[in-house]
XYZ file of C-alpha atoms in Angstrom:
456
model
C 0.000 0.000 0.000
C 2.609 2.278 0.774
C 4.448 1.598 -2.368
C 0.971 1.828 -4.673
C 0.252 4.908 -2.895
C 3.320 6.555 -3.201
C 3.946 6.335 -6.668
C 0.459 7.455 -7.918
C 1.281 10.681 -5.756
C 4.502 10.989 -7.796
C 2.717 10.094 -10.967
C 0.051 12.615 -10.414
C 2.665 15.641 -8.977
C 4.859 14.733 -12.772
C 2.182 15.156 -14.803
C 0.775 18.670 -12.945
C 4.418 20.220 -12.871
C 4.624 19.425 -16.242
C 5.572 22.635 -18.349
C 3.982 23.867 -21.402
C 6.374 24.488 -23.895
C 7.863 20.840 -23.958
C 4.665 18.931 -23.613
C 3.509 20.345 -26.811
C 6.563 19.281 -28.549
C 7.411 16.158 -30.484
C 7.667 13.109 -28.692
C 10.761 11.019 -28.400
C 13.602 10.409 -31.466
C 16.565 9.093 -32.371
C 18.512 11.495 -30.925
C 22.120 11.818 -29.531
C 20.198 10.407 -25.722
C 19.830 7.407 -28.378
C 23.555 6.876 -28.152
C 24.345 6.296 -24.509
C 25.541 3.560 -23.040
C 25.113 1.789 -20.015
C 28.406 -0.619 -20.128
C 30.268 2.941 -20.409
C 28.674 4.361 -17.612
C 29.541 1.187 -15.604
C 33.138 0.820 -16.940
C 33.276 4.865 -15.947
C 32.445 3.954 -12.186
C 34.322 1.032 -12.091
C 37.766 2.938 -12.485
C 36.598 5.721 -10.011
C 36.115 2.878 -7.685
C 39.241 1.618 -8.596
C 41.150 4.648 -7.239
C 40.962 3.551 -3.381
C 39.599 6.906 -2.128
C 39.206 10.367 -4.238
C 39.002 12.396 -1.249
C 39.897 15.644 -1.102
C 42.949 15.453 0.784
C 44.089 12.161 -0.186
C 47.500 11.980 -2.582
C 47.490 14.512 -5.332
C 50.839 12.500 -6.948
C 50.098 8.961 -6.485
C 49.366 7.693 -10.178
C 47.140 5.118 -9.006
C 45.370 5.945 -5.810
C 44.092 9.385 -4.622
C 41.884 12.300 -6.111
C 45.087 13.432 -7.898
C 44.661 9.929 -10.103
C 41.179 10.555 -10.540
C 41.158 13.835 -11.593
C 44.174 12.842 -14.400
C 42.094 9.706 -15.332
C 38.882 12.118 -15.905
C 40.816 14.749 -17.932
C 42.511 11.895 -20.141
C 38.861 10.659 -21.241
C 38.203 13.919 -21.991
C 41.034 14.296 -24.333
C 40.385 10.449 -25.842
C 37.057 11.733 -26.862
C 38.462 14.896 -28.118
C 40.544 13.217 -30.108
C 37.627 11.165 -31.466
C 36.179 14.418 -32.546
C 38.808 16.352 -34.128
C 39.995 18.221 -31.095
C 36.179 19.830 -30.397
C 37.253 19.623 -26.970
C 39.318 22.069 -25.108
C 40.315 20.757 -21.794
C 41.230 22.614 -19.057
C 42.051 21.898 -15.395
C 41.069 25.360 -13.179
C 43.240 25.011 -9.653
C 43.730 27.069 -6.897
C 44.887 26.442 -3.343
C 42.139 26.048 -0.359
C 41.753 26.135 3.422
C 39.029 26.387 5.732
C 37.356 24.074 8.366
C 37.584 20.969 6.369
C 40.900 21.873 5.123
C 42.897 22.017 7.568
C 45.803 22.765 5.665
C 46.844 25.033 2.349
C 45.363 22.340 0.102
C 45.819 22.647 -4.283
C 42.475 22.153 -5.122
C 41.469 21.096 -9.391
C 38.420 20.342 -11.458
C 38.585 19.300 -15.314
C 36.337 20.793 -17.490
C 35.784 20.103 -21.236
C 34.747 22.973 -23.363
C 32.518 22.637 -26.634
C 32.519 26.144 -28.273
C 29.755 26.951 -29.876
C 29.894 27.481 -33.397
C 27.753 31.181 -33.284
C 27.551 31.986 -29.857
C 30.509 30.408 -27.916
C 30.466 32.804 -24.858
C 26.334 31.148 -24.447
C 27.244 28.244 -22.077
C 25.086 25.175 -20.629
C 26.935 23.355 -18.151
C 26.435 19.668 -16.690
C 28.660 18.368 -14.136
C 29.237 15.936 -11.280
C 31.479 16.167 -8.212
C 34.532 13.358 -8.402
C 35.454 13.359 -5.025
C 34.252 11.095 -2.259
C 34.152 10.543 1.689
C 33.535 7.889 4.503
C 31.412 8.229 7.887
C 34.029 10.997 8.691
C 34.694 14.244 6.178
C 37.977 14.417 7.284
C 39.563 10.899 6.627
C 41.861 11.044 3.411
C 43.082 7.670 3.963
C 39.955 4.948 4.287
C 38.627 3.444 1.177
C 35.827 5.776 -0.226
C 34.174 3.555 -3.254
C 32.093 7.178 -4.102
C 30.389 4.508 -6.459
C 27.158 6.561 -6.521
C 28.188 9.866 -4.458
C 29.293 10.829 -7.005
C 30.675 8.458 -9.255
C 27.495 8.273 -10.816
C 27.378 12.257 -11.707
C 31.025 11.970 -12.624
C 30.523 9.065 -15.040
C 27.441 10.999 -16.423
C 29.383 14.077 -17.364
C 32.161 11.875 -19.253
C 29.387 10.092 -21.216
C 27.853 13.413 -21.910
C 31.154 14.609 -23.616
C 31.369 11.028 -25.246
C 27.900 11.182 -26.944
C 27.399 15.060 -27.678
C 31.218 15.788 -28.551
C 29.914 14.112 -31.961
C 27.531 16.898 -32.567
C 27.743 20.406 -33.418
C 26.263 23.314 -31.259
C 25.811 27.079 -32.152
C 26.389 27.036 -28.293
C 28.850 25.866 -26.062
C 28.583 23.155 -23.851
C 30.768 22.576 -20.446
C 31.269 19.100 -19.109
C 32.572 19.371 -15.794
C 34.250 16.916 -13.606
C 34.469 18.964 -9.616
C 36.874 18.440 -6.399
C 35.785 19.726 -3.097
C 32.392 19.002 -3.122
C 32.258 17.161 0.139
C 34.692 19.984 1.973
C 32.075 22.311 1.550
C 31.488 22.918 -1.687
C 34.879 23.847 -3.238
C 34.758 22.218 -6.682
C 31.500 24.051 -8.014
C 32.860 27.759 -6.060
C 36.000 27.267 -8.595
C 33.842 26.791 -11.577
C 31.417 29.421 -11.047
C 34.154 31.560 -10.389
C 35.752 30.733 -13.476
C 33.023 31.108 -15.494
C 32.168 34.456 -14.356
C 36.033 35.042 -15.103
C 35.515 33.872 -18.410
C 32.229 36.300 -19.071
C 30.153 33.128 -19.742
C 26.394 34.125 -20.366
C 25.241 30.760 -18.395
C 22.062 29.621 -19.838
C 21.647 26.765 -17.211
C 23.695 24.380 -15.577
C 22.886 20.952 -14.317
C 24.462 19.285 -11.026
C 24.204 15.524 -11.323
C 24.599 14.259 -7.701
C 24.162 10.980 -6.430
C 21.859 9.721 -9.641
C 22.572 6.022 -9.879
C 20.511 4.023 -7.221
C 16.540 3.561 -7.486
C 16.029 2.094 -4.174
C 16.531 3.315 -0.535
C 17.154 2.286 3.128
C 14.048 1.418 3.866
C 13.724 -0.977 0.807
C 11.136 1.730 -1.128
C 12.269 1.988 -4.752
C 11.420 4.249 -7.480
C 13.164 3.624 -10.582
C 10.161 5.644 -12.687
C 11.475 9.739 -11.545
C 14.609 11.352 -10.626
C 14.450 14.696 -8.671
C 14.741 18.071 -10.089
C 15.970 20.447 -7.035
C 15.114 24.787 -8.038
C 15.644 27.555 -6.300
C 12.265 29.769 -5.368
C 13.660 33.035 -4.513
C 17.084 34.008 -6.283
C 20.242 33.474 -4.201
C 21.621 36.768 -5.862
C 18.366 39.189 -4.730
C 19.490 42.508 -4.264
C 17.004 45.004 -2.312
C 15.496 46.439 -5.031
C 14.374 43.289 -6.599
C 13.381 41.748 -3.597
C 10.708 44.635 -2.983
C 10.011 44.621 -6.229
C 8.791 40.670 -6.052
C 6.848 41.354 -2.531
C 4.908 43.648 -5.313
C 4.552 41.991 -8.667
C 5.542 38.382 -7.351
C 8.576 36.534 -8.634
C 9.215 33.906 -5.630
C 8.245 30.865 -7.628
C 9.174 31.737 -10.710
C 13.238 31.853 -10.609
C 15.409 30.963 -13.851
C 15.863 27.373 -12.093
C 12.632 27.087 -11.291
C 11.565 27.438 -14.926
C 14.607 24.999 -16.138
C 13.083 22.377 -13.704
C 9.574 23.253 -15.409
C 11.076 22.635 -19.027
C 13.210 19.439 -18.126
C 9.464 17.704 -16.651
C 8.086 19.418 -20.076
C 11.050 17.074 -21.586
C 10.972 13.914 -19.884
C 7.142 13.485 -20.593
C 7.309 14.427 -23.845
C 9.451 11.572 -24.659
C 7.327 8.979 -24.098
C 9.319 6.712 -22.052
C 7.736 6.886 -19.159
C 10.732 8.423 -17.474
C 9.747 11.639 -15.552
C 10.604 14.139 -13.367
C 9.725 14.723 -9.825
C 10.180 18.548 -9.663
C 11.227 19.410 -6.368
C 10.610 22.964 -5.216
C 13.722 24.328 -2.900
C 17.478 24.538 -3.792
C 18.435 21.024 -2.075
C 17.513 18.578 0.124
C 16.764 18.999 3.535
C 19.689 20.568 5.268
C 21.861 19.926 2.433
C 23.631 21.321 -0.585
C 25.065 20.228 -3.662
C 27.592 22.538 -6.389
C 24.658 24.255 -8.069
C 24.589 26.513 -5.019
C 27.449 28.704 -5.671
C 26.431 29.428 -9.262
C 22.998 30.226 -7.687
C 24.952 32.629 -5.474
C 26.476 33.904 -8.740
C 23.398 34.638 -10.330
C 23.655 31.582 -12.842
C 20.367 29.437 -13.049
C 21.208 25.971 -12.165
C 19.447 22.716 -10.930
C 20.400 19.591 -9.147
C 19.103 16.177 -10.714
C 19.517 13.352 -7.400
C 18.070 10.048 -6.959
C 14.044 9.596 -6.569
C 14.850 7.780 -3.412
C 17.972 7.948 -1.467
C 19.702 4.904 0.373
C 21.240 6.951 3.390
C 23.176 3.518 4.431
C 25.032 3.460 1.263
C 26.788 7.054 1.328
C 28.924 8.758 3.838
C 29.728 5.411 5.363
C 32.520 3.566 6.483
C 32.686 -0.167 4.402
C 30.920 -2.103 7.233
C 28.647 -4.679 8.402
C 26.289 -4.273 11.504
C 23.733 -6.485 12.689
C 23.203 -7.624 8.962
C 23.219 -4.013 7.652
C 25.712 -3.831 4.934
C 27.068 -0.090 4.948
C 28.942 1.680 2.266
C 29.156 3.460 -1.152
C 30.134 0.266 -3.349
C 29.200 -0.368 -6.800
C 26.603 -3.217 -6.413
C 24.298 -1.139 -4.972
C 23.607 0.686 -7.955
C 20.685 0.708 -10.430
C 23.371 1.383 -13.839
C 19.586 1.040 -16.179
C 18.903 3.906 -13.934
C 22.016 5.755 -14.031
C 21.317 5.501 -18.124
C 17.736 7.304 -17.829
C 19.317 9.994 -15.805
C 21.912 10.186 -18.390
C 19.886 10.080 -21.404
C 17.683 12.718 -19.794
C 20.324 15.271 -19.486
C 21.665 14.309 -22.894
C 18.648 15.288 -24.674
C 18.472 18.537 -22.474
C 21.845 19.633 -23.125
C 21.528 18.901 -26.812
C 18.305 21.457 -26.850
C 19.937 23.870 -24.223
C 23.040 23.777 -26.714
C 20.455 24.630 -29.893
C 18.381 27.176 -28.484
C 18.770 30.865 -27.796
C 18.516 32.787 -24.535
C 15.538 32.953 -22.778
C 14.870 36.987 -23.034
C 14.492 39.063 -20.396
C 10.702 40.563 -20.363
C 9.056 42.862 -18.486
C 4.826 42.947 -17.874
C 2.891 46.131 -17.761
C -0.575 45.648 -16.198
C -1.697 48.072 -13.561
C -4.628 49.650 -13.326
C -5.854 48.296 -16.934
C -7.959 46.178 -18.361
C -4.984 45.137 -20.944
C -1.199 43.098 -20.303
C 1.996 44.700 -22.476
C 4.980 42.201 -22.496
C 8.501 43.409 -24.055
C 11.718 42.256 -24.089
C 15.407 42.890 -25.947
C 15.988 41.115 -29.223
C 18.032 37.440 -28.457
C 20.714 36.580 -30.445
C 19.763 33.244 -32.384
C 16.088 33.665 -32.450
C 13.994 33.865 -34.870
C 10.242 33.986 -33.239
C 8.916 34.041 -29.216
C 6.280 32.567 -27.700
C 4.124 34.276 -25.176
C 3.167 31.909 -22.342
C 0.959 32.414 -19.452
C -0.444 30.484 -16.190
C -2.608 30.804 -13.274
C -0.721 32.588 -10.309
C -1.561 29.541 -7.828
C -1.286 27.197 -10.799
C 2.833 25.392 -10.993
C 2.643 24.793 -14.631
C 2.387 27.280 -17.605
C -0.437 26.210 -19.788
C -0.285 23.846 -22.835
C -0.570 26.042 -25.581
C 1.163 29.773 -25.606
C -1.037 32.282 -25.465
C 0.838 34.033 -28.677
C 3.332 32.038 -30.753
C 6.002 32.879 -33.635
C 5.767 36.364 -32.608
C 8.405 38.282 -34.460
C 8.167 41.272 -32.733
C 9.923 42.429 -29.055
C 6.231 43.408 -27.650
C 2.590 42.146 -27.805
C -0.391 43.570 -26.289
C -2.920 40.946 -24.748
C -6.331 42.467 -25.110
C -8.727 41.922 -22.305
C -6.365 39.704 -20.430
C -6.024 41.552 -16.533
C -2.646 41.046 -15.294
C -3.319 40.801 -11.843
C -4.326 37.013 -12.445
C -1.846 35.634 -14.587
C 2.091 34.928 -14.558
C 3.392 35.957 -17.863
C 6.596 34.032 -19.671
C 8.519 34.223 -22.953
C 10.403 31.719 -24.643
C 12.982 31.668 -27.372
C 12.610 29.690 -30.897
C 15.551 29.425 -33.086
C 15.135 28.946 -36.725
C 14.854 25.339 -36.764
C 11.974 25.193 -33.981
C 14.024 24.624 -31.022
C 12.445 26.448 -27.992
C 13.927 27.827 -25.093
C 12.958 27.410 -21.277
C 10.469 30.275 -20.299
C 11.694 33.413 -18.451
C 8.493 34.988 -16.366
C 8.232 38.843 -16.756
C 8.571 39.028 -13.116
C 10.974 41.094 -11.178
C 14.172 38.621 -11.438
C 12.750 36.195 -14.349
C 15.648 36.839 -16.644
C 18.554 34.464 -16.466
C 21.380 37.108 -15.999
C 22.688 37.841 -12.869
C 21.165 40.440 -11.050
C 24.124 42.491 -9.842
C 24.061 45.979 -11.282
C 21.024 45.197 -13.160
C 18.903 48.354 -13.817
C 16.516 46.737 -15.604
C 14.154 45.478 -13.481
């Protein structure tokens, strides 16, 4: 009963979080998400296993044991599958030295990223990562075997697959795979690559933390193999006063960038027919926890965390132990690797859109004290047309159809519609039909970052 009852809640909270624009797309094809493989994804965590421990503060020179290892391993697949392309990939290992509570020492801390320039608009990035290092029952042991099979092998073998499959493909975007250190320090990994990307002067269109996304069952024996979790942001990390008072007016709180990318990817999932879905959970992370989207959040970047549908809390942050019959530990044969592959063919088809479509714009809503809703918004480079979208405000999912569509135009006036009822959105469309996640015309819809923003 509590199984049957369970999963028709899920069912049922998938298909009313589902978002417009995807839904009323074309079901599922032979795309790139066609092309990836299970056995790789297994072989992947199998060698991350293989290292011992990837911790942190384990050996950054042993060549076979140690999160120095694992992060040369990760950057050599990166350049065997640049090679396999031509040299698409530019790989590049960001360092710089850390300390804090969890370090207790000056510590050189690396991720390795793969970068996919985009062939029209290579500073317009989507980003999918996973964090490579791992941990035992305490954060500060370097030296204990830490399998990190599915915390966070399982992202980390994700990301590589990513650049194995889509690395044969051509963007007008770029696309960042990104293999992070740190992670269970506090966070480390994912500060260095938001930092670096705000370096760079990446526009970030959306970034997707893969963390722990390779088990379908939990402690308690409850298993889910049908959804994986979507974690979103309500109100932006990066609010500034004015914006913040501007949302307490014109609302805003549920309708973040992230929130909106965890609409579209439900939009995706059930559009391809698989029966595959997303379970769109509204706040930034787990209970009392965090994950490496948060410090692009703090950046202003829209990102999302994709974890397991049901955790197994006696299979991560363990010691490798048996008590009273209660096997403990983050090995490999506790993993669901079929599942691993829907996760990973998930993020495969949204990266491949992500990497096709424009921007989201920026738009703004006009409707006080009239009978009558303006929407406008800047020009996006790459798009051809924009669809106006609209939903209840106590309703979570924009509505099937868009109120306007192909609109070629940076304005449209909606006659008789009273904006005091309604949450307004605009999409993108490029010239071959690809479509954007929505951005709401609320105060701190757009998918910049809101420092020195004037525009809202």
């Amino acid at each position: 009963m509590k199984t049957t009852r369970w999963t028709a809640s899920a069912a049922l909270i998938a298909a009313c979080f589902t978002a417009g624009p995807l839904a009323a797309q074309d079901g599922a094809s032979a795309g790139p998400e066609g092309q990836v493989s299970e056995q790789q994804l297994r072989a992947s965590v199998e060698t991350l296993v293989g290292f011992g421990t990837r911790h942190t503060l384990s050996s950054q020179t042993d060549p076979r044991r140690g999160i120095g290892a694992a992060l040369n391993w990760g950057a050599a697949e990166f350049e065997r599958y640049s090679k396999a392309c031509g040299g698409c990939l530019t790989v590049v290992m960001p360092e710089t030295t850390v300390q804090g509570p969890r370090v207790p020492e000056p510590t050189r801390l690396r991720d390795v990223i793969a970068i996919q320039r985009g062939s029209e608009r290579p500073n317009e990035v989507v980003i999918v990562q996973g964090h490579i290092d791992s941990r035992v029952s305490d954060v500060m042991d370097f030296t204990s075997d830490a399998p990190g099979a599915n915390d966070d092998g399982s992202g980390t073998a994700l990301a590589l697959e990513a650049a194995r499959v889509l690395s044969r493909h051509r963007y007008p975007t770029t696309i960042v795979y990104a293999l992070l250190s740190g992670e269970e320090q506090g966070l480390l990994g994912g500060k260095l690559l938001a930092d670096y990307a705000a370096k760079q002067g990446w526009t970030v269109k959306a970034v997707l933390n893969n963390d722990i996304v390779g088990n379908s069952c939990g402690s308690d024996g409850f298993c889910d193999p049908a959804h994986v979790r979507v974690f979103s942001e309500g109100p932006r990390a990066d609010l500034d006063d004015k914006t913040r008072a501007a949302q307490r007016r014109d609302g805003g709180e549920n309708d973040s960038p992230g929130r909106n990318i965890s609409r579209w990817l439900a939009g995706l999932a059930a559009s391809d027919g698989d029966g595959f879905a997303v379970r769109q959970v509204w706040r930034t992370d787990r209970m009392g926890r965090g994950g490496d989207q948060i410090p692009f959040l703090e950046h202003g970047f829209p990102a999302v965390r994709f974890s397991v549908s049901v955790e197994n809390y006696d299979r991560q942050h363990q010691d490798l132990r048996t008590e009273n019959g209660t096997v403990y530990g983050d090995t490999i044969d506790a993993m669901d690797f079929p599942y691993l592959a829907n996760v990973t063919r998930l993020n495969v088809r949204a990266l491949d859109r992500l990497a096709r479509t424009p921007m989201p714009p920026s738009p703004v809503a006009k409707a006080a004290v009239q009978t009558f809703t303006t929407i406008k918004w800047d020009a996006v480079p790459g798009a051809a047309a924009y669809s106006i979208w609209r939903r209840r405000s106590d309703q979570p999912a924009w509505e099937a159809k868009p109120v306007i569509a192909n609109v070629v135009a940076t304005s449209a006036k909606l006659e008789g519609v009273r904006g005091d009822d309604w949450i307004f959105g605009v999409s993108s469309v490029a010239a071959d039909g690809s479509e954007s996640p929505v951005a709401s015309t609320v105060p701190g819809g757009g998918y910049h970052p809101l420092a020195g923003d004037d525009a809202e």
